[in-house]
């Protein structure tokens, strides 16, 4: 089965290359000051220029206003916008029209009633990111290393493609794919040795595990 992998929260050129060499489909850049993975627009531009042809470059923003998004889109060569805040379906549709870029909308899941939002957003977004809902009081809307009950999305399908996120690691992503039927997966903290610090060996191991080509999974000490 062809599984597409997104590695999010990249901050170093060598990790952009590691993502490409591992065979991931997407590289994610975070524009959210409270995140340890936050980039300036100029830093993201330089990283995006390191990405080889074929690696989709995704900008993750959180309730960003038009002026900030204009700056990002005009400066950074991007293939997709990821909206990870409380953006309404109307806002998603507006930004899709404004920038002419595919929009991925993140939706936090903790229990079955949360699934209703996925149906609503699937009508206006190009892709859905099905993530673990952040705990009450959390600073970050994602990248918290938390999983949700994968049975909630077991063999669920929506009108647009979706990607599984939340607490995935090289050790559990194969089981997550098996349990959910996800064809796309996203990871950030699960391939880090410290917050915001990616590990090239973990990136490779994650992609191998997700795509069924797993070898030895490195253990960080």
Tab-separated table of C-alpha atoms in Angstrom:
chain	number	residue	atom	x	y	z
A	1	UNK	CA	0.000	0.000	0.000
A	2	UNK	CA	1.330	3.436	-0.970
A	3	UNK	CA	1.570	5.557	2.188
A	4	UNK	CA	2.468	9.236	1.925
A	5	UNK	CA	4.417	10.733	4.833
A	6	UNK	CA	4.639	14.308	6.078
A	7	UNK	CA	7.468	15.367	8.373
A	8	UNK	CA	6.491	18.623	10.053
A	9	UNK	CA	8.360	21.237	12.049
A	10	UNK	CA	11.622	21.237	10.096
A	11	UNK	CA	14.165	23.841	11.130
A	12	UNK	CA	17.494	22.754	9.601
A	13	UNK	CA	18.583	22.319	5.967
A	14	UNK	CA	20.069	18.899	6.657
A	15	UNK	CA	16.705	17.664	7.854
A	16	UNK	CA	14.965	18.888	4.725
A	17	UNK	CA	17.457	16.740	2.811
A	18	UNK	CA	16.890	13.834	5.223
A	19	UNK	CA	13.142	14.027	4.639
A	20	UNK	CA	13.616	13.941	0.878
A	21	UNK	CA	16.161	11.133	1.003
A	22	UNK	CA	13.879	9.056	3.237
A	23	UNK	CA	11.127	9.269	0.642
A	24	UNK	CA	8.607	11.456	2.474
A	25	UNK	CA	6.063	13.331	0.363
A	26	UNK	CA	5.680	16.518	2.407
A	27	UNK	CA	7.938	18.850	4.405
A	28	UNK	CA	6.203	21.068	6.964
A	29	UNK	CA	7.335	24.495	8.159
A	30	UNK	CA	5.771	25.995	11.286
A	31	UNK	CA	4.811	29.653	11.595
A	32	UNK	CA	3.656	29.885	15.218
A	33	UNK	CA	5.775	31.768	17.718
A	34	UNK	CA	4.834	29.622	20.709
A	35	UNK	CA	6.180	26.502	19.016
A	36	UNK	CA	9.806	25.348	19.464
A	37	UNK	CA	9.674	24.692	15.715
A	38	UNK	CA	8.718	28.247	14.756
A	39	UNK	CA	10.476	29.794	11.773
A	40	UNK	CA	10.744	33.340	10.568
A	41	UNK	CA	9.491	33.884	7.046
A	42	UNK	CA	13.065	34.331	5.841
A	43	UNK	CA	14.243	31.123	7.521
A	44	UNK	CA	11.375	29.206	5.935
A	45	UNK	CA	12.185	30.633	2.506
A	46	UNK	CA	15.765	29.416	2.785
A	47	UNK	CA	14.663	25.964	3.920
A	48	UNK	CA	12.051	25.678	1.187
A	49	UNK	CA	14.690	26.467	-1.410
A	50	UNK	CA	16.649	23.449	-0.126
A	51	UNK	CA	13.751	21.097	-0.958
A	52	UNK	CA	14.184	19.080	-4.138
A	53	UNK	CA	11.529	18.958	-6.823
A	54	UNK	CA	8.753	16.585	-5.790
A	55	UNK	CA	8.861	17.294	-2.058
A	56	UNK	CA	5.711	19.275	-1.239
A	57	UNK	CA	6.348	22.286	0.994
A	58	UNK	CA	3.615	22.972	3.551
A	59	UNK	CA	3.224	26.098	5.710
A	60	UNK	CA	1.545	25.461	9.068
A	61	UNK	CA	-0.187	28.545	10.480
A	62	UNK	CA	-2.512	29.114	13.421
A	63	UNK	CA	-5.316	31.670	13.038
A	64	UNK	CA	-3.017	33.851	10.936
A	65	UNK	CA	-4.353	37.092	9.517
A	66	UNK	CA	-4.239	38.041	5.847
A	67	UNK	CA	-1.198	40.303	6.109
A	68	UNK	CA	0.925	37.569	7.690
A	69	UNK	CA	-0.286	34.977	5.209
A	70	UNK	CA	0.385	37.362	2.324
A	71	UNK	CA	3.961	37.757	3.563
A	72	UNK	CA	4.454	33.995	3.859
A	73	UNK	CA	2.953	33.147	0.480
A	74	UNK	CA	4.786	35.940	-1.338
A	75	UNK	CA	8.168	35.029	0.194
A	76	UNK	CA	8.238	31.246	0.619
A	77	UNK	CA	7.854	28.880	-2.364
A	78	UNK	CA	4.970	26.747	-1.094
A	79	UNK	CA	2.753	23.942	-2.337
A	80	UNK	CA	0.125	23.934	0.429
A	81	UNK	CA	-1.216	25.847	3.426
A	82	UNK	CA	-2.030	23.961	6.627
A	83	UNK	CA	-4.504	25.713	8.926
A	84	UNK	CA	-4.037	24.439	12.468
A	85	UNK	CA	-6.126	26.897	14.468
A	86	UNK	CA	-9.826	27.529	14.941
A	87	UNK	CA	-10.361	28.732	11.383
A	88	UNK	CA	-14.009	28.365	10.343
A	89	UNK	CA	-15.093	26.550	7.174
A	90	UNK	CA	-15.832	29.978	5.706
A	91	UNK	CA	-12.278	31.101	6.458
A	92	UNK	CA	-10.871	27.956	4.853
A	93	UNK	CA	-12.861	28.608	1.683
A	94	UNK	CA	-11.813	32.270	1.683
A	95	UNK	CA	-8.091	31.464	1.935
A	96	UNK	CA	-8.326	28.755	-0.690
A	97	UNK	CA	-9.775	31.316	-3.079
A	98	UNK	CA	-7.362	34.092	-2.036
A	99	UNK	CA	-4.119	32.191	-2.554
A	100	UNK	CA	-4.974	29.503	-5.077
A	101	UNK	CA	-3.093	26.961	-2.984
A	102	UNK	CA	-4.431	23.640	-1.683
A	103	UNK	CA	-5.596	23.936	1.920
A	104	UNK	CA	-5.123	21.259	4.577
A	105	UNK	CA	-7.330	21.837	7.623
A	106	UNK	CA	-6.363	20.268	10.939
A	107	UNK	CA	-9.187	18.983	13.134
A	108	UNK	CA	-8.583	17.812	16.700
A	109	UNK	CA	-10.226	14.543	17.753
A	110	UNK	CA	-10.782	13.234	21.269
A	111	UNK	CA	-14.191	11.541	21.111
A	112	UNK	CA	-16.812	10.554	18.554
A	113	UNK	CA	-18.746	13.868	18.447
A	114	UNK	CA	-15.563	15.564	17.232
A	115	UNK	CA	-15.843	13.667	13.949
A	116	UNK	CA	-18.703	15.890	12.772
A	117	UNK	CA	-16.268	18.735	12.106
A	118	UNK	CA	-14.352	16.548	9.656
A	119	UNK	CA	-17.424	16.210	7.457
A	120	UNK	CA	-17.986	19.965	7.585
A	121	UNK	CA	-14.425	20.902	6.701
A	122	UNK	CA	-14.158	18.257	3.994
A	123	UNK	CA	-16.576	20.335	1.909
A	124	UNK	CA	-14.152	23.281	1.710
A	125	UNK	CA	-10.622	21.917	2.270
A	126	UNK	CA	-8.433	19.985	-0.146
A	127	UNK	CA	-7.164	17.721	2.643
A	128	UNK	CA	-7.904	17.028	6.299
A	129	UNK	CA	-5.341	16.507	9.057
A	130	UNK	CA	-6.947	14.310	11.696
A	131	UNK	CA	-4.992	15.143	14.835
A	132	UNK	CA	-5.286	14.555	18.579
A	133	UNK	CA	-7.207	17.350	20.264
A	134	UNK	CA	-4.783	19.253	22.503
A	135	UNK	CA	-5.395	18.916	26.243
A	136	UNK	CA	-7.137	21.766	28.031
A	137	UNK	CA	-4.714	24.624	28.603
A	138	UNK	CA	-2.164	23.384	26.052
A	139	UNK	CA	-0.042	26.074	24.415
A	140	UNK	CA	0.337	24.222	21.119
A	141	UNK	CA	-2.599	23.228	18.875
A	142	UNK	CA	-0.546	20.246	17.663
A	143	UNK	CA	2.897	18.696	17.970
A	144	UNK	CA	2.186	17.672	21.562
A	145	UNK	CA	3.127	14.022	21.040
A	146	UNK	CA	-0.361	12.842	22.027
A	147	UNK	CA	-2.415	10.196	20.266
A	148	UNK	CA	-6.177	9.752	20.213
A	149	UNK	CA	-8.201	6.556	20.057
A	150	UNK	CA	-7.513	5.420	16.501
A	151	UNK	CA	-10.646	3.283	16.522
A	152	UNK	CA	-12.637	6.500	16.106
A	153	UNK	CA	-11.420	6.837	12.512
A	154	UNK	CA	-11.101	3.154	11.679
A	155	UNK	CA	-11.869	2.839	7.953
A	156	UNK	CA	-13.538	6.252	7.912
A	157	UNK	CA	-13.513	8.187	4.670
A	158	UNK	CA	-14.409	11.744	3.724
A	159	UNK	CA	-14.892	13.511	0.391
A	160	UNK	CA	-11.277	14.730	0.413
A	161	UNK	CA	-8.020	12.938	1.313
A	162	UNK	CA	-7.058	12.819	4.981
A	163	UNK	CA	-3.879	12.450	6.977
A	164	UNK	CA	-3.447	10.864	10.408
A	165	UNK	CA	-1.465	12.754	13.055
A	166	UNK	CA	-0.979	12.831	16.809
A	167	UNK	CA	1.533	10.862	18.844
A	168	UNK	CA	2.932	8.877	15.938
A	169	UNK	CA	6.456	7.476	16.186
A	170	UNK	CA	8.589	4.979	14.266
A	171	UNK	CA	7.440	2.400	16.809
A	172	UNK	CA	3.669	2.785	16.409
A	173	UNK	CA	3.001	4.227	12.950
A	174	UNK	CA	2.672	0.843	11.247
A	175	UNK	CA	0.013	-0.192	13.765
A	176	UNK	CA	-1.741	3.159	13.355
A	177	UNK	CA	-1.925	2.651	9.596
A	178	UNK	CA	-3.203	-0.895	10.069
A	179	UNK	CA	-5.891	0.157	12.545
A	180	UNK	CA	-7.157	3.210	10.686
A	181	UNK	CA	-6.606	2.516	7.011
A	182	UNK	CA	-4.888	5.915	6.719
A	183	UNK	CA	-3.059	6.460	3.447
A	184	UNK	CA	-1.185	9.492	4.763
A	185	UNK	CA	0.544	10.134	8.097
A	186	UNK	CA	2.118	13.164	9.750
A	187	UNK	CA	4.803	13.380	12.446
A	188	UNK	CA	6.700	16.112	14.241
A	189	UNK	CA	7.725	15.417	17.844
A	190	UNK	CA	7.873	11.670	17.155
A	191	UNK	CA	11.094	12.099	15.167
A	192	UNK	CA	12.824	14.462	17.605
A	193	UNK	CA	15.441	13.926	20.306
A	194	UNK	CA	14.390	17.197	21.997
A	195	UNK	CA	11.577	19.683	21.338
A	196	UNK	CA	12.152	21.156	17.902
A	197	UNK	CA	15.296	19.057	17.273
A	198	UNK	CA	14.796	16.507	14.518
A	199	UNK	CA	16.839	13.304	14.208
A	200	UNK	CA	17.686	12.127	10.685
A	201	UNK	CA	17.770	8.457	11.721
A	202	UNK	CA	14.307	8.720	13.282
A	203	UNK	CA	12.992	10.427	10.150
A	204	UNK	CA	14.272	7.554	8.039
A	205	UNK	CA	12.918	4.960	10.467
A	206	UNK	CA	9.495	6.618	10.539
A	207	UNK	CA	9.163	6.653	6.769
A	208	UNK	CA	10.329	3.039	6.552
A	209	UNK	CA	7.848	1.947	9.223
A	210	UNK	CA	4.962	3.865	7.684
A	211	UNK	CA	5.591	2.475	4.222
A	212	UNK	CA	6.202	-1.100	5.323
A	213	UNK	CA	9.953	-1.061	4.724
A	214	UNK	CA	10.946	-1.011	8.374
A	215	UNK	CA	14.440	-1.987	9.416
A	216	UNK	CA	15.851	-1.373	12.880
A	217	UNK	CA	14.285	1.519	14.780
A	218	UNK	CA	16.948	3.634	16.509
A	219	UNK	CA	16.623	4.114	20.255
A	220	UNK	CA	17.592	7.515	21.598
A	221	UNK	CA	19.344	7.549	24.944
